[in-house]
Short mmCIF file of C-alpha atoms and ligand atoms in Angstrom, two decimals:
data_model
loop_
_atom_site.label_atom_id
_atom_site.label_comp_id
_atom_site.label_asym_id
_atom_site.label_seq_id
_atom_site.Cartn_x
_atom_site.Cartn_y
_atom_site.Cartn_z
CA UNK A 297 6.95 -24.32 2.50
CA UNK A 298 6.87 -20.80 1.73
CA UNK A 299 7.33 -17.61 4.27
CA UNK A 300 6.75 -14.02 3.93
CA UNK A 301 7.04 -11.07 6.86
CA UNK A 302 6.85 -7.05 6.10
CA UNK A 303 10.20 -5.49 5.50
CA UNK A 304 9.06 -3.09 8.32
CA UNK A 305 10.53 -3.95 11.61
CA UNK A 306 9.04 -2.78 15.04
CA UNK A 307 11.32 -2.56 18.32
CA UNK A 308 10.11 -2.23 21.52
CA UNK A 309 12.18 0.85 21.98
CA UNK A 310 9.84 1.97 18.92
CA UNK A 311 6.67 0.94 21.11
CA UNK A 312 8.04 2.99 24.20
CA UNK A 313 8.25 6.42 21.91
CA UNK A 314 4.21 6.42 22.11
CA UNK A 315 3.06 3.80 24.82
CA UNK A 316 3.76 3.40 28.37
CA UNK A 317 6.24 0.64 27.97
CA UNK A 318 9.70 -0.33 28.09
CA UNK A 319 12.28 -2.60 26.08
CA UNK A 320 12.88 -4.57 29.34
CA UNK A 321 9.03 -5.11 30.38
CA UNK A 322 8.16 -6.70 26.92
CA UNK A 323 11.47 -8.90 26.89
CA UNK A 324 10.65 -10.04 30.70
CA UNK A 325 7.29 -11.40 29.77
CA UNK A 326 7.03 -11.46 26.64
CA UNK A 327 10.62 -12.70 25.27
CA UNK A 328 9.35 -10.51 22.28
CA UNK A 329 12.48 -7.60 20.95
CA UNK A 330 10.56 -7.06 17.42
CA UNK A 331 8.10 -7.59 15.22
CA UNK A 332 7.32 -6.74 11.20
CA UNK A 333 4.33 -4.64 10.37
CA UNK A 334 2.88 -4.12 7.15
CA UNK A 335 3.10 -0.74 5.94
CA UNK A 336 -0.39 0.77 5.27
CA UNK A 337 -2.29 -0.63 2.08
CA UNK A 338 -0.66 -3.83 2.30
CA UNK A 339 -3.26 -6.70 3.21
CA UNK A 340 -3.16 -10.50 4.59
CA UNK A 341 -4.01 -11.26 1.29
CA UNK A 342 -0.83 -9.73 -0.03
CA UNK A 343 1.04 -11.55 2.11
CA UNK A 344 -0.47 -14.47 1.61
CA UNK A 345 0.17 -14.40 -2.42
CA UNK A 346 3.76 -13.87 -1.50
CA UNK A 347 3.99 -17.32 0.74
CA UNK A 348 1.89 -18.91 -1.10
CA UNK A 349 4.43 -18.73 -4.29
CA UNK A 350 6.94 -19.21 -2.24
CA UNK A 351 5.62 -23.04 -1.13
CA UNK A 352 4.63 -23.93 -5.03
CA UNK A 353 8.26 -23.22 -5.78
CA UNK A 354 9.58 -25.03 -3.14
CA UNK A 355 7.11 -28.17 -4.08
CA UNK A 356 8.58 -27.80 -7.30
CA UNK A 357 4.98 -27.11 -8.97
CA UNK A 358 2.61 -24.48 -9.30
CA UNK A 359 -0.34 -26.97 -8.75
CA UNK A 360 -3.07 -27.27 -6.14
CA UNK A 361 -6.55 -28.20 -6.29
CA UNK A 362 -7.76 -26.47 -3.13
CA UNK A 363 -6.59 -23.07 -1.05
CA UNK A 364 -7.37 -23.13 3.04
CA UNK A 365 -6.26 -19.22 4.14
CA UNK A 366 -6.59 -19.41 7.56
CA UNK A 367 -7.00 -15.74 9.04
CA UNK A 368 -8.63 -13.88 11.03
CA UNK A 369 -7.42 -10.45 9.46
CA UNK A 370 -9.18 -10.55 6.23
CA UNK A 371 -8.82 -8.42 3.60
CA UNK A 372 -12.69 -7.63 3.72
CA UNK A 373 -15.42 -8.69 5.92
CA UNK A 374 -17.29 -10.18 3.55
CA UNK A 375 -15.86 -12.33 0.58
CA UNK A 376 -13.11 -14.41 1.88
CA UNK A 377 -9.48 -13.93 0.94
CA UNK A 378 -8.63 -17.12 -0.62
CA UNK A 379 -10.22 -17.35 -3.61
CA UNK A 380 -8.74 -13.84 -4.25
CA UNK A 381 -5.53 -15.31 -3.27
CA UNK A 382 -6.31 -18.28 -4.93
CA UNK A 383 -6.95 -16.10 -8.24
CA UNK A 384 -3.95 -13.80 -7.84
CA UNK A 385 -1.56 -16.72 -8.10
CA UNK A 386 -2.97 -18.75 -10.88
CA UNK A 387 -4.99 -20.87 -9.56
CA UNK A 388 -8.48 -20.14 -10.88
CA UNK A 389 -11.31 -22.05 -10.69
CA UNK A 390 -9.92 -24.31 -8.11
CA UNK A 391 -12.42 -24.41 -4.36
CA UNK A 392 -10.79 -21.44 -2.24
CA UNK A 393 -11.83 -20.90 1.29
CA UNK A 394 -10.88 -18.50 4.41
CA UNK A 395 -11.12 -20.71 7.56
CA UNK A 396 -11.36 -18.67 10.83
CA UNK A 397 -9.77 -20.14 14.11
CA UNK A 398 -7.30 -16.91 15.35
CA UNK A 399 -4.18 -18.53 16.50
CA UNK A 400 -5.35 -22.31 16.34
CA UNK A 401 -6.13 -21.88 12.59
CA UNK A 402 -2.97 -23.12 10.68
CA UNK A 403 -3.95 -26.56 12.86
CA UNK A 404 -7.48 -26.18 11.77
CA UNK A 405 -6.00 -25.83 8.14
CA UNK A 406 -3.76 -28.82 8.49
CA UNK A 407 -6.78 -30.95 9.75
CA UNK A 408 -8.75 -30.09 6.84
CA UNK A 409 -6.01 -30.27 4.24
CA UNK A 410 -5.74 -34.38 5.50
CA UNK A 411 -9.52 -34.73 5.46
CA UNK A 412 -9.59 -33.69 2.17
CA UNK A 413 -6.92 -35.47 0.90
CA UNK A 414 -7.67 -38.99 2.91
CA UNK A 415 -11.43 -38.94 1.42
CA UNK A 416 -10.02 -37.88 -2.18
CA UNK A 417 -11.96 -34.48 -2.43
CA UNK A 418 -8.94 -33.23 -3.23
CA UNK A 419 -4.65 -34.42 -4.24
CA UNK A 420 -2.65 -31.13 -3.36
CA UNK A 421 -3.81 -29.05 -1.00
CA UNK A 422 -2.02 -25.33 -0.53
CA UNK A 423 -2.85 -23.90 2.97
CA UNK A 424 -1.88 -20.73 4.03
CA UNK A 425 -1.82 -18.88 7.68
CA UNK A 426 -1.65 -15.10 6.93
CA UNK A 427 -2.59 -12.18 9.60
CA UNK A 428 -1.77 -8.70 9.93
CA UNK A 429 -2.74 -7.85 13.32
CA UNK A 430 -1.43 -4.33 13.07
CA UNK A 431 -4.25 -3.74 11.05
CA UNK A 432 -6.79 -4.57 13.95
CA UNK A 433 -5.21 -3.33 17.63
CA UNK A 434 -5.45 -0.02 19.40
CA UNK A 435 -2.96 2.48 18.75
CA UNK A 436 -2.78 3.12 22.33
CA UNK A 437 -3.21 -0.50 23.92
CA UNK A 438 0.31 -1.42 25.58
CA UNK A 439 -1.10 -5.20 26.08
CA UNK A 440 -1.73 -5.73 22.73
CA UNK A 441 0.57 -3.68 20.28
CA UNK A 442 3.53 -5.43 22.42
CA UNK A 443 3.04 -9.01 21.35
CA UNK A 444 1.68 -8.67 17.80
CA UNK A 445 2.93 -8.65 14.60
CA UNK A 446 2.44 -9.35 11.09
CA UNK A 447 3.64 -12.33 8.37
CA UNK A 448 2.66 -15.45 6.48
CA UNK A 449 3.31 -18.93 5.92
CA UNK A 450 2.22 -21.84 3.63
CA UNK A 451 2.34 -25.22 3.20
CA UNK A 452 1.72 -27.61 0.01
CA UNK A 453 0.30 -31.45 1.19
CA UNK A 454 -0.47 -33.91 -0.85
CA UNK A 455 -1.09 -38.01 -0.21
CA UNK A 456 1.90 -39.91 0.87
CA UNK A 457 2.68 -43.67 1.83
CA UNK A 458 2.69 -44.28 5.44
CA UNK A 459 6.38 -43.93 6.75
CA UNK A 460 7.07 -40.86 4.44
CA UNK A 461 9.28 -38.29 6.19
CA UNK A 462 6.16 -35.55 6.39
CA UNK A 463 3.62 -37.97 7.09
CA UNK A 464 0.80 -36.59 9.37
CA UNK A 465 1.03 -39.06 12.14
CA UNK A 466 -1.93 -37.42 14.63
CA UNK A 467 -4.01 -34.33 14.46
CA UNK A 468 -6.40 -33.24 17.33
CA UNK A 469 -8.64 -29.80 18.14
CA UNK A 470 -11.13 -28.42 20.19
CA UNK A 471 -12.89 -25.31 21.01
CA UNK A 472 -14.86 -24.05 24.09
CA UNK A 473 -17.31 -20.67 23.28
CA UNK A 474 -17.52 -20.02 27.05
CA UNK A 475 -14.19 -18.52 26.54
CA UNK A 476 -15.23 -15.94 23.40
CA UNK A 477 -14.79 -12.70 25.60
CA UNK A 478 -11.52 -13.99 26.60
CA UNK A 479 -10.26 -12.39 22.91
CA UNK A 480 -12.56 -10.52 20.92
CA UNK A 481 -12.65 -7.56 18.47
CA UNK A 482 -16.50 -6.89 20.67
CA UNK A 483 -17.92 -4.75 18.11
CA UNK A 484 -18.50 -4.29 13.90
CA UNK A 485 -19.82 -7.63 13.25
CA UNK A 486 -23.83 -9.32 13.48
CA UNK A 487 -24.04 -8.64 17.04
CA UNK A 488 -23.19 -5.00 16.87
CA UNK A 489 -23.26 -4.37 13.42
CA UNK A 490 -21.53 -1.65 11.60
CA UNK A 491 -24.93 0.38 11.47
CA UNK A 492 -25.15 0.79 15.24
CA UNK A 493 -22.92 3.26 17.07
CA UNK A 494 -20.00 1.75 17.88
CA UNK A 495 -17.42 2.69 20.53
CA UNK A 496 -13.75 3.79 19.25
CA UNK A 497 -12.44 0.75 21.58
CA UNK A 498 -15.09 -1.75 20.63
CA UNK A 499 -13.66 -2.16 16.72
CA UNK A 500 -10.20 -3.35 18.07
CA UNK A 501 -8.81 -6.32 19.03
CA UNK A 502 -8.66 -6.92 23.07
CA UNK A 503 -7.46 -9.75 24.41
CA UNK A 504 -7.51 -10.71 28.28
CA UNK A 505 -3.90 -11.74 28.60
CA UNK A 506 -3.65 -13.66 32.02
CA UNK A 507 -6.23 -15.94 31.70
CA UNK A 508 -5.32 -16.33 27.75
CA UNK A 509 -1.99 -16.86 29.44
CA UNK A 510 -3.37 -20.14 32.28
CA UNK A 511 -5.93 -21.96 29.12
CA UNK A 512 -3.38 -21.21 26.54
CA UNK A 513 -1.10 -23.63 28.36
CA UNK A 514 -3.28 -26.17 30.21
CA UNK A 515 -5.06 -26.56 26.07
CA UNK A 516 -1.36 -27.11 24.59
CA UNK A 517 -0.01 -29.22 26.88
CA UNK A 518 -3.04 -31.46 26.70
CA UNK A 519 -3.38 -31.27 22.63
CA UNK A 520 -0.06 -32.02 21.97
CA UNK A 521 0.11 -34.92 24.61
CA UNK A 522 -2.88 -36.09 22.71
CA UNK A 523 -1.21 -35.73 19.17
CA UNK A 524 1.61 -37.61 20.47
CA UNK A 525 -0.56 -40.33 21.41
CA UNK A 526 -2.86 -40.53 18.47
CA UNK A 527 0.74 -40.99 16.44
CA UNK A 528 1.71 -43.96 18.62
CA UNK A 529 4.41 -41.58 20.23
CA UNK A 530 5.66 -41.28 23.73
CA UNK A 531 7.02 -37.63 24.46
CA UNK A 532 10.82 -38.72 25.03
CA UNK A 533 10.75 -39.44 21.30
CA UNK A 534 9.80 -35.94 19.95
CA UNK A 535 12.52 -33.99 18.43
CA UNK A 536 10.87 -30.71 18.56
CA UNK A 537 8.15 -28.90 19.93
CA UNK A 538 7.09 -26.08 17.76
CA UNK A 539 4.29 -24.33 18.79
CA UNK A 540 2.20 -21.22 18.91
CA UNK A 541 4.64 -18.51 19.13
CA UNK A 542 2.61 -16.40 21.73
CA UNK A 543 4.69 -15.71 24.27
CA UNK A 544 8.27 -17.22 25.34
CA UNK A 545 7.02 -18.31 28.58
CA UNK A 546 4.02 -19.71 27.36
CA UNK A 547 6.08 -22.17 25.36
CA UNK A 548 8.45 -22.72 27.92
CA UNK A 549 5.58 -23.71 30.56
CA UNK A 550 4.00 -25.86 28.06
CA UNK A 551 7.50 -27.35 26.93
CA UNK A 552 8.49 -27.77 30.88
CA UNK A 553 5.57 -29.61 31.48
CA UNK A 554 5.92 -31.95 28.43
CA UNK A 555 9.31 -32.23 29.55
CA UNK A 556 10.98 -31.47 26.55
CA UNK A 557 14.14 -29.45 27.37
CA UNK A 558 14.33 -25.56 25.52
CA UNK A 559 16.38 -27.03 23.09
CA UNK A 560 14.01 -28.60 21.48
CA UNK A 561 11.22 -26.15 22.01
CA UNK A 562 11.24 -23.69 18.63
CA UNK A 563 11.21 -19.88 19.56
CA UNK A 564 11.32 -17.25 16.58
CA UNK A 565 8.71 -14.83 18.28
CA UNK A 566 12.04 -12.69 19.48
CA UNK A 567 11.99 -11.64 16.27
CA UNK A 568 8.23 -11.68 14.94
CA UNK A 569 6.37 -11.68 18.12
CA UNK A 570 2.68 -13.33 17.84
CA UNK A 571 1.92 -13.97 14.01
CA UNK A 572 -1.34 -15.58 14.87
CA UNK A 573 -2.30 -18.05 12.20
CA UNK A 574 1.26 -17.34 10.38
CA UNK A 575 3.23 -18.70 13.98
CA UNK A 576 3.33 -22.08 13.04
CA UNK A 577 4.41 -22.43 10.01
CA UNK A 578 7.10 -19.43 9.97
CA UNK A 579 8.63 -21.38 13.18
CA UNK A 580 8.75 -24.23 11.07
CA UNK A 581 10.37 -22.76 8.14
CA UNK A 582 12.64 -20.92 10.70
CA UNK A 583 13.75 -23.83 12.31
CA UNK A 584 14.14 -25.91 8.84
CA UNK A 585 15.97 -23.19 7.59
CA UNK A 586 18.45 -23.01 10.51
CA UNK A 587 18.73 -26.91 10.93
CA UNK A 588 17.56 -27.57 13.34
CA UNK A 589 14.43 -29.24 11.82
CA UNK A 590 15.78 -32.45 9.76
CA UNK A 591 14.16 -35.02 7.87
CA UNK A 592 12.56 -37.61 9.79
CA UNK A 593 12.69 -35.67 13.05
CA UNK A 594 9.31 -36.19 15.25
CA UNK A 595 7.55 -32.31 15.35
CA UNK A 596 4.71 -32.02 17.87
CA UNK A 597 2.80 -28.78 17.39
CA UNK A 598 0.03 -27.56 19.23
CA UNK A 599 -1.84 -23.88 19.37
CA UNK A 600 -4.43 -21.96 21.68
CA UNK A 601 -6.73 -18.91 19.86
CA UNK A 602 -9.62 -16.64 20.36
CA UNK A 603 -13.23 -18.78 20.06
CA UNK A 604 -11.33 -20.34 22.59
CA UNK A 605 -10.16 -22.85 19.84
CA UNK A 606 -6.55 -25.47 20.44
CA UNK A 607 -5.01 -28.40 18.98
CA UNK A 608 -2.31 -30.40 18.21
CA UNK A 609 -0.38 -32.07 15.73
CA UNK A 610 2.38 -34.87 15.31
CA UNK A 611 4.43 -35.16 12.12
CA UNK A 612 7.63 -36.62 10.63
CA UNK A 613 9.34 -33.90 8.87
CA UNK A 614 10.30 -33.70 4.76
CA UNK A 615 12.97 -33.37 3.32
CA UNK A 616 11.89 -29.68 1.55
CA UNK A 617 13.27 -26.55 1.62
CA UNK A 618 11.29 -23.24 2.47
CA UNK A 619 11.16 -20.92 0.12
CA UNK A 620 10.95 -17.35 1.77
CA UNK A 621 9.41 -14.37 -0.46
N1 COA B 1954 4.16 -2.57 29.27
C1 COA B 1954 4.31 -2.47 30.57
N2 COA B 1954 3.12 -2.62 30.93
C2 COA B 1954 2.17 -3.43 30.87
C3 COA B 1954 2.22 -3.75 29.16
C4 COA B 1954 2.79 -3.51 28.57
N3 COA B 1954 3.27 -3.87 27.38
N4 COA B 1954 1.38 -4.97 29.06
C5 COA B 1954 0.57 -4.98 30.55
N5 COA B 1954 1.28 -4.05 31.13
C6 COA B 1954 0.82 -4.37 32.88
C7 COA B 1954 -0.25 -3.93 32.89
O1 COA B 1954 -1.76 -3.16 32.16
C8 COA B 1954 -0.37 -4.22 34.42
O2 COA B 1954 -0.65 -3.10 34.49
P1 COA B 1954 -1.50 -2.98 36.40
O3 COA B 1954 -1.13 -3.79 37.26
O4 COA B 1954 -1.07 -0.90 36.27
O5 COA B 1954 -3.03 -2.91 35.77
C9 COA B 1954 0.52 -4.87 34.61
O6 COA B 1954 1.25 -4.55 33.08
C10 COA B 1954 0.25 -6.66 35.07
O7 COA B 1954 -0.30 -7.06 33.54
P2 COA B 1954 -0.80 -8.50 33.69
O8 COA B 1954 -1.70 -8.79 32.25
O9 COA B 1954 -1.73 -8.97 34.61
O10 COA B 1954 0.59 -8.79 32.92
P3 COA B 1954 0.95 -10.21 32.97
O11 COA B 1954 2.43 -10.95 33.35
O12 COA B 1954 0.04 -11.38 32.64
O13 COA B 1954 1.49 -10.10 31.12
C11 COA B 1954 0.89 -10.27 29.03
C12 COA B 1954 0.62 -9.87 30.42
C13 COA B 1954 -0.19 -9.93 28.13
C14 COA B 1954 2.32 -10.30 28.80
C15 COA B 1954 0.42 -12.35 29.43
O14 COA B 1954 -0.92 -12.47 30.28
C16 COA B 1954 0.36 -12.94 28.08
O15 COA B 1954 1.54 -13.28 27.35
N6 COA B 1954 -0.77 -13.49 27.80
C17 COA B 1954 -0.95 -14.36 26.91
C18 COA B 1954 -0.90 -13.34 25.43
C19 COA B 1954 -1.25 -14.18 24.08
O16 COA B 1954 -0.61 -15.24 24.23
N7 COA B 1954 -2.23 -13.64 23.72
C20 COA B 1954 -2.35 -14.92 22.61
C21 COA B 1954 -3.08 -16.13 22.51
S1 COA B 1954 -3.25 -16.75 21.10
#
């Protein structure tokens, strides 16, 4: 695994200087204290390259025969960012594509990577989750500015043996397009193309926070439970829940419904906010680096995101050292 977060820290007090919000409100409603934000000119691809380099270093080899980049904030609307990232890390020629599933992107990518490996179409897959939501947020919208941060996390996957630490034991994914408006950038796509007259607000990311909250808790609980069933585990046997870092209250509601004590539920959003597709790999790497996640630990992942999309995965933690770049 490899990770990369921007140097620039934006605290809740920093936001309160130009938005009608406060450190107390943001902490109490979300659990977030601060987030990392890229400086102008730094792109999602730049963070993805660093995280990918860290992952390849951690894996002990620069080789991969497929690159998947989960992101909703690509460097350009066209083409995909993954081929550029692959070329920049010395993997010119390998297949590379972007995957768009918003905050569930890393779990969608994990399922894709496993499918490529199981079918024999790839041997080593470099999976990256990277997002720079600071580039799509409305600077005047306190409801989104308080929540999101930038970052990237990457993982190298390879074929292994049943029972080997690192085994992906169960994955489940889902979606419901009827919920498309919960999380959206309304304009600038083919339905309202850039040639049309666009509104200033419509080009920015928007979120119906309360509905997202409700659906996120329900779908994350269902997906985590299903992933556990697919792995043949009982929920009581799970060592760690690493849920998408959306909001501390969502994570504790999911943990409570799964009857997992708080100390088994990873939280790093206090320092990073919601980093979208990067949030699960960043939380995994933090928990592993802190020694909370140890080889063989039964680890349950779950996420909910725009689309709406959701997913869950059950894996045993491998014996690796994540590299932060
Ligand atoms: N500071 C101060 N007030 C804020 C605020 C902020 N940063 N953000 C929202 N508010 C205000 C709202 O404008 C609203 O004011 P109003 O009553 O005058 O209209 C009030 O707080 C209550 O808003 P509401 O949306 O009902 O609050 P909430 O308790 O649901 O918390 C979220 C808002 C966004 C924190 C919460 O809904 C949430 O976390 N949702 C999930 C978001 C998420 O995780 N998204 C990513 C999933 S992939």
